[in-house]
CSV table of C-alpha atoms in Angstrom, one decimal:
chain,number,residue,atom,x,y,z
A,1,MET,CA,2.8,-22.4,55.9
A,2,SER,CA,0.1,-20.6,57.9
A,3,LYS,CA,-3.3,-22.1,58.3
A,4,VAL,CA,-6.0,-19.7,59.7
A,5,LEU,CA,-9.2,-20.5,61.6
A,6,ILE,CA,-11.7,-17.6,61.7
A,7,VAL,CA,-14.6,-17.6,64.2
A,8,ALA,CA,-17.8,-16.4,62.4
A,9,GLU,CA,-19.9,-13.8,64.2
A,10,HIS,CA,-23.6,-14.2,63.4
A,11,LEU,CA,-27.1,-13.4,64.9
A,12,ASP,CA,-30.5,-14.6,63.9
A,13,GLY,CA,-29.2,-16.6,61.0
A,14,GLN,CA,-27.3,-13.7,59.4
A,15,LEU,CA,-23.5,-13.6,59.1
A,16,ASN,CA,-22.0,-10.4,60.4
A,17,ALA,CA,-19.9,-8.4,57.9
A,18,ALA,CA,-17.0,-8.4,60.4
A,19,THR,CA,-16.3,-12.1,59.4
A,20,ALA,CA,-15.5,-11.1,55.9
A,21,LYS,CA,-13.2,-8.4,57.2
A,22,CYS,CA,-11.4,-11.0,59.2
A,23,VAL,CA,-10.9,-13.0,56.0
A,24,SER,CA,-9.2,-9.9,54.4
A,25,ALA,CA,-6.8,-9.8,57.3
A,26,ALA,CA,-6.1,-13.6,57.1
A,27,LYS,CA,-5.4,-13.3,53.3
A,28,ALA,CA,-2.7,-10.8,54.1
A,29,LEU,CA,-0.8,-13.7,55.7
A,30,ASN,CA,-0.8,-15.6,52.3
A,31,PRO,CA,-1.8,-18.7,54.2
A,32,GLU,CA,-2.1,-22.2,52.9
A,33,ALA,CA,-5.8,-22.2,54.0
A,34,ILE,CA,-8.4,-20.0,55.6
A,35,ASP,CA,-11.2,-21.9,57.3
A,36,VAL,CA,-14.3,-20.4,59.0
A,37,VAL,CA,-16.0,-22.1,61.9
A,38,VAL,CA,-19.7,-21.4,62.5
A,39,LEU,CA,-21.0,-22.5,65.9
A,40,ALA,CA,-24.8,-22.5,66.2
A,41,ALA,CA,-27.8,-24.7,67.1
A,42,ASP,CA,-28.4,-25.0,63.4
A,43,PRO,CA,-25.4,-23.5,61.5
A,44,ALA,CA,-26.6,-24.4,57.9
A,45,ALA,CA,-27.8,-20.9,56.8
A,46,VAL,CA,-24.8,-19.0,58.3
A,47,ALA,CA,-22.3,-21.6,57.0
A,48,ALA,CA,-23.8,-21.2,53.5
A,49,GLN,CA,-23.2,-17.4,53.7
A,50,ALA,CA,-19.6,-17.9,55.0
A,51,ALA,CA,-18.9,-20.3,52.1
A,52,GLN,CA,-19.5,-17.5,49.6
A,53,ILE,CA,-16.7,-15.3,51.0
A,54,GLU,CA,-13.7,-15.1,48.6
A,55,GLY,CA,-10.6,-16.7,50.0
A,56,VAL,CA,-12.4,-19.2,52.3
A,57,SER,CA,-11.1,-22.7,51.8
A,58,LYS,CA,-13.6,-24.6,54.0
A,59,VAL,CA,-16.5,-23.9,56.4
A,60,LEU,CA,-16.7,-25.9,59.6
A,61,ALA,CA,-20.3,-26.2,60.8
A,62,VAL,CA,-20.6,-27.1,64.5
A,63,ALA,CA,-24.2,-27.9,65.5
A,64,ASN,CA,-25.0,-28.0,69.2
A,65,PRO,CA,-28.2,-26.8,71.0
A,66,ALA,CA,-25.8,-25.1,73.6
A,67,ASN,CA,-24.6,-22.9,70.7
A,68,GLU,CA,-28.0,-21.3,70.2
A,69,HIS,CA,-26.7,-18.1,71.9
A,70,ALA,CA,-23.2,-16.7,71.7
A,71,ILE,CA,-21.9,-17.3,75.2
A,72,ALA,CA,-18.1,-17.0,75.3
A,73,GLN,CA,-17.6,-19.6,78.0
A,74,VAL,CA,-19.6,-22.1,76.0
A,75,LEU,CA,-18.1,-21.4,72.6
A,76,ALA,CA,-14.4,-21.1,73.7
A,77,PRO,CA,-13.8,-24.8,74.7
A,78,GLN,CA,-15.1,-25.9,71.3
A,79,ILE,CA,-13.0,-23.4,69.4
A,80,ALA,CA,-9.9,-24.3,71.5
A,81,GLN,CA,-10.4,-28.0,70.5
A,82,LEU,CA,-10.9,-27.1,66.8
A,83,ALA,CA,-7.8,-24.9,66.8
A,84,SER,CA,-5.5,-27.9,66.8
A,85,GLY,CA,-3.6,-27.9,63.5
A,86,TYR,CA,-4.1,-24.2,62.9
A,87,THR,CA,-1.3,-21.6,63.2
A,88,HIS,CA,-3.7,-18.6,63.7
A,89,VAL,CA,-7.1,-18.2,65.2
A,90,PHE,CA,-8.8,-14.9,64.3
A,91,GLY,CA,-12.0,-13.3,65.6
A,92,PRO,CA,-13.4,-9.8,65.0
A,93,SER,CA,-12.6,-7.0,67.4
A,94,THR,CA,-16.3,-6.4,68.1
A,95,THR,CA,-18.2,-6.9,71.3
A,96,PHE,CA,-18.6,-10.6,70.3
A,97,GLY,CA,-14.9,-11.1,69.6
A,98,LYS,CA,-13.6,-9.1,72.6
A,99,ASP,CA,-15.7,-11.3,74.8
A,100,LEU,CA,-14.8,-14.6,73.2
A,101,MET,CA,-11.2,-14.6,71.9
A,102,PRO,CA,-9.5,-13.9,75.3
A,103,CYS,CA,-11.2,-17.1,76.6
A,104,VAL,CA,-9.9,-19.0,73.6
A,105,ALA,CA,-6.4,-17.7,74.2
A,106,ALA,CA,-6.5,-18.6,77.8
A,107,LEU,CA,-7.6,-22.2,77.1
A,108,LEU,CA,-4.8,-22.5,74.6
A,109,GLY,CA,-2.3,-21.1,77.1
A,110,VAL,CA,-1.2,-18.3,74.8
A,111,ALA,CA,-1.2,-14.5,74.8
A,112,GLN,CA,-3.6,-12.6,72.5
A,113,VAL,CA,-2.8,-10.0,69.9
A,114,SER,CA,-5.6,-7.4,70.0
A,115,ASP,CA,-6.9,-5.0,67.3
A,116,LEU,CA,-4.7,-6.3,64.5
A,117,MET,CA,-4.7,-3.6,61.9
A,118,ALA,CA,-1.8,-4.5,59.6
A,119,VAL,CA,0.2,-7.6,58.8
A,120,GLU,CA,4.0,-7.3,58.5
A,121,GLY,CA,4.7,-11.0,58.5
A,122,PRO,CA,3.2,-14.3,59.7
A,123,TYR,CA,3.8,-13.4,63.3
A,124,THR,CA,4.4,-9.6,63.0
A,125,PHE,CA,1.6,-7.2,63.2
A,126,LYS,CA,0.7,-3.6,63.8
A,127,ARG,CA,-1.9,-2.5,66.4
A,128,PRO,CA,-2.9,0.8,68.0
A,129,ILE,CA,-2.1,1.9,71.5
A,130,TYR,CA,-2.8,5.0,73.6
A,131,ALA,CA,-6.3,5.4,72.2
A,132,GLY,CA,-4.9,5.1,68.7
A,133,ASN,CA,-2.4,7.9,69.1
A,134,ALA,CA,0.5,5.5,68.5
A,135,ILE,CA,0.9,2.4,66.4
A,136,ILE,CA,3.2,-0.4,67.6
A,137,THR,CA,4.6,-3.4,65.9
A,138,VAL,CA,4.1,-6.6,67.8
A,139,GLU,CA,6.0,-9.8,67.2
A,140,ALA,CA,4.4,-13.0,68.5
A,141,PRO,CA,6.1,-16.3,69.2
A,142,ALA,CA,6.1,-18.5,66.1
A,143,ASP,CA,6.2,-21.8,68.0
A,144,GLN,CA,2.6,-21.6,69.3
A,145,ALA,CA,-0.9,-20.8,68.0
A,146,LEU,CA,-1.6,-17.1,67.6
A,147,VAL,CA,-4.9,-15.9,68.8
A,148,ALA,CA,-5.9,-12.4,67.6
A,149,THR,CA,-8.8,-10.0,67.3
A,150,VAL,CA,-9.0,-8.1,64.0
A,151,ARG,CA,-9.7,-4.4,64.0
A,152,THR,CA,-12.5,-4.5,61.5
A,153,ALA,CA,-12.3,-0.7,60.8
A,154,SER,CA,-8.9,-1.2,59.3
A,155,TRP,CA,-9.8,-4.0,56.8
A,156,PRO,CA,-12.1,-4.1,53.7
A,157,GLN,CA,-14.9,-6.6,53.5
A,158,ALA,CA,-13.8,-9.6,51.4
A,159,ALA,CA,-15.8,-10.1,48.2
A,160,THR,CA,-18.4,-12.8,47.7
A,161,GLY,CA,-18.8,-15.3,44.9
A,162,ASN,CA,-16.9,-18.2,46.4
A,163,ASN,CA,-18.4,-21.7,46.9
A,164,ALA,CA,-16.3,-23.3,49.6
A,165,ALA,CA,-17.1,-26.7,51.0
A,166,VAL,CA,-19.1,-26.9,54.2
A,167,GLU,CA,-18.1,-29.7,56.5
A,168,ALA,CA,-20.2,-30.7,59.5
A,169,MET,CA,-18.0,-31.1,62.6
A,170,GLY,CA,-18.7,-32.7,65.9
A,171,VAL,CA,-16.8,-31.3,68.9
A,172,ASP,CA,-16.6,-33.3,72.1
A,173,ALA,CA,-15.6,-30.6,74.5
A,174,ALA,CA,-16.7,-30.2,78.2
A,175,LEU,CA,-19.0,-27.2,78.3
A,176,PRO,CA,-19.5,-25.3,81.5
A,177,THR,CA,-22.8,-25.3,83.3
A,178,SER,CA,-22.0,-22.2,85.5
A,179,THR,CA,-22.8,-19.8,82.7
A,180,ARG,CA,-26.2,-19.7,81.0
A,181,PHE,CA,-28.2,-17.5,78.7
A,182,VAL,CA,-31.0,-15.6,80.4
A,183,ASN,CA,-32.2,-13.1,77.8
A,184,LEU,CA,-31.0,-10.6,75.3
A,185,GLU,CA,-31.9,-7.0,75.6
A,186,ALA,CA,-31.2,-5.2,72.3
A,187,GLY,CA,-32.7,-2.1,70.7
A,188,LYS,CA,-34.7,-2.7,67.6
A,189,SER,CA,-34.3,-0.4,64.7
A,190,ASP,CA,-34.9,-0.3,60.9
A,191,ARG,CA,-31.7,1.8,60.5
A,192,PRO,CA,-28.5,0.3,59.3
A,193,ASP,CA,-26.3,-1.5,61.9
A,194,LEU,CA,-23.9,1.0,63.4
A,195,GLN,CA,-20.8,-1.1,62.8
A,196,SER,CA,-21.5,-1.8,59.1
A,197,ALA,CA,-23.3,1.3,58.0
A,198,ARG,CA,-21.8,3.3,55.2
A,199,ARG,CA,-23.1,6.5,56.8
A,200,VAL,CA,-23.3,7.3,60.5
A,201,VAL,CA,-24.8,10.3,62.3
A,202,SER,CA,-23.8,10.7,65.9
A,203,GLY,CA,-25.0,13.1,68.6
A,204,GLY,CA,-23.2,14.3,71.7
A,205,ARG,CA,-23.8,16.1,74.9
A,206,GLY,CA,-24.6,19.3,72.9
A,207,VAL,CA,-27.9,17.7,71.8
A,208,GLY,CA,-29.2,18.4,75.2
A,209,SER,CA,-31.7,15.6,76.0
A,210,ALA,CA,-33.1,12.3,74.9
A,211,GLU,CA,-36.1,14.2,73.4
A,212,ASN,CA,-33.8,16.4,71.4
A,213,PHE,CA,-32.1,13.3,69.9
A,214,LYS,CA,-35.1,13.1,67.5
A,215,ILE,CA,-33.3,15.8,65.4
A,216,VAL,CA,-30.3,13.4,65.0
A,217,TYR,CA,-32.6,10.5,64.1
A,218,ASP,CA,-34.4,12.6,61.5
A,219,LEU,CA,-31.2,13.6,59.8
A,220,ALA,CA,-30.0,10.0,59.8
A,221,ASP,CA,-33.2,8.8,58.2
A,222,LYS,CA,-32.8,11.4,55.5
A,223,LEU,CA,-29.3,10.0,54.8
A,224,GLY,CA,-30.1,6.4,55.3
A,225,ALA,CA,-27.6,6.3,58.1
A,226,GLY,CA,-26.9,4.5,61.3
A,227,VAL,CA,-27.1,6.4,64.5
A,228,GLY,CA,-24.3,6.7,67.1
A,229,ALA,CA,-23.5,8.7,70.2
A,230,SER,CA,-20.6,10.0,72.3
A,231,ARG,CA,-20.0,8.5,75.7
A,232,ALA,CA,-21.2,11.8,77.2
A,233,ALA,CA,-24.6,11.4,75.5
A,234,VAL,CA,-24.8,7.8,76.7
A,235,ASP,CA,-23.8,8.6,80.3
A,236,ALA,CA,-26.4,11.4,80.3
A,237,GLY,CA,-29.1,8.9,79.4
A,238,TYR,CA,-29.9,10.3,76.0
A,239,VAL,CA,-29.5,7.0,74.3
A,240,PRO,CA,-28.7,3.3,75.2
A,241,ASN,CA,-25.0,2.3,75.5
A,242,ASP,CA,-25.1,0.0,72.4
A,243,MET,CA,-25.0,3.3,70.4
A,244,GLN,CA,-21.7,4.5,71.9
A,245,VAL,CA,-18.9,5.2,69.4
A,246,GLY,CA,-15.3,5.4,70.7
A,247,GLN,CA,-12.6,3.6,72.6
A,248,THR,CA,-15.0,2.1,75.1
A,249,GLY,CA,-17.8,1.7,72.5
A,250,LYS,CA,-17.7,0.8,68.9
A,251,ILE,CA,-14.8,1.4,66.5
A,252,ILE,CA,-16.3,2.2,63.1
A,253,ALA,CA,-15.2,3.2,59.6
A,254,PRO,CA,-18.1,4.6,57.6
A,255,GLU,CA,-17.7,6.5,54.3
A,256,LEU,CA,-19.4,9.4,56.0
A,257,TYR,CA,-19.5,10.3,59.7
A,258,VAL,CA,-21.5,13.3,60.9
A,259,ALA,CA,-20.7,14.4,64.5
A,260,ILE,CA,-23.4,16.7,66.0
A,261,GLY,CA,-22.8,18.5,69.2
A,262,ILE,CA,-19.7,16.3,69.9
A,263,SER,CA,-16.7,18.1,71.3
A,264,GLY,CA,-14.2,15.3,70.2
A,265,ALA,CA,-12.6,13.8,73.3
A,266,ILE,CA,-9.6,11.6,72.3
A,267,GLN,CA,-11.6,8.5,73.3
A,268,HIS,CA,-14.3,9.3,70.8
A,269,LEU,CA,-11.9,10.2,68.0
A,270,THR,CA,-10.3,6.8,68.4
A,271,GLY,CA,-13.6,5.2,67.2
A,272,ILE,CA,-13.8,7.3,64.0
A,273,LYS,CA,-10.3,7.8,62.8
A,274,ASP,CA,-10.8,5.4,59.9
A,275,ALA,CA,-13.9,7.1,58.6
A,276,GLY,CA,-13.8,8.4,55.0
A,277,THR,CA,-15.2,11.9,55.5
A,278,ILE,CA,-15.9,13.4,58.9
A,279,VAL,CA,-18.3,16.3,59.2
A,280,ALA,CA,-18.5,18.2,62.5
A,281,ILE,CA,-21.3,20.6,63.6
A,282,ASN,CA,-20.6,22.4,66.9
A,283,LYS,CA,-21.2,25.8,68.3
A,284,ASP,CA,-17.7,25.9,69.9
A,285,PRO,CA,-15.1,26.9,67.3
A,286,ASP,CA,-12.3,25.5,69.5
A,287,ALA,CA,-13.8,22.0,69.8
A,288,PRO,CA,-11.2,19.3,69.3
A,289,ILE,CA,-13.4,17.6,66.7
A,290,PHE,CA,-12.6,20.3,64.2
A,291,GLU,CA,-9.0,19.3,64.2
A,292,ILE,CA,-9.7,16.0,62.4
A,293,ALA,CA,-12.9,17.0,60.6
A,294,ASP,CA,-12.8,17.2,56.8
A,295,ILE,CA,-15.8,19.6,56.9
A,296,GLY,CA,-16.6,21.8,59.9
A,297,LEU,CA,-19.6,24.0,60.6
A,298,VAL,CA,-19.7,26.3,63.6
A,299,GLY,CA,-23.2,27.1,64.7
A,300,ASP,CA,-26.3,26.1,66.6
A,301,LEU,CA,-27.2,22.6,65.7
A,302,PHE,CA,-30.9,23.3,66.4
A,303,GLN,CA,-30.9,25.9,63.6
A,304,ILE,CA,-28.5,24.1,61.2
A,305,LEU,CA,-30.0,20.6,61.2
A,306,PRO,CA,-33.5,21.6,60.2
A,307,GLU,CA,-32.0,23.7,57.4
A,308,LEU,CA,-29.8,20.8,56.3
A,309,GLU,CA,-32.7,18.3,56.5
A,310,SER,CA,-34.9,20.6,54.4
A,311,LEU,CA,-32.2,20.8,51.7
A,312,LEU,CA,-31.8,17.1,51.7
């Protein structure tokens, strides 16, 4: 029987919703057990949150001052040691997981399955390739641990209401001294987190400038939405790169996605294909974004958005 270890993603004492989505993916394996490991300086609060996720058998809490900040090179040796006895080790396909899980796979001497989006069997999975234009079936060796990142946009968030046991674990792994935390530069916002928001409003090159992005923020605030951007808008310096949506940014699956002044390059469409309803506003009637949009409006965004905002 399969036994799955999931690496919890958390920040400032709060468990990221991506962890519950990894649990949903693990449940599709019908495993014997699903354990979650929380690595932190003080993991108690996050471990208690992880213990509430339905389907979790046990939470392993690893306390170490070195785990205060999520540094892949520090966390990976500890996870690799804990992985003994588990058939699968899952992490979210977020910035955190994409940084960490390849290090874990390398230490275990196995190949990684990336962006797992469907489970066909214990070692058979579906994942996207070619910017999501094709889906391939991957069969991994069954005689070794399987390390995978879970495409969170493809899985629902597991429910809460569980009361799994929390077990304090000590890990005696050699941690590197060549990598250290210097500081974290992150944008502060009262808006919903881009990767977990139910509604997202994104702006593209058509917005024109960083100052003009206020019109996108205003609409997002009316909708209670997170704010994203295309790579073109990020490269032009309109917004910071942590707002980028797409193949080289964040893969998201909100219930509502509003694309403003975004032409719809294939790399951007990759990041929003799992959205529930896609609304596109663009003055170019031939923009590729209209090919996948559920609702399309051709016109000048600087006229349309104020009207839309006043109606809201």
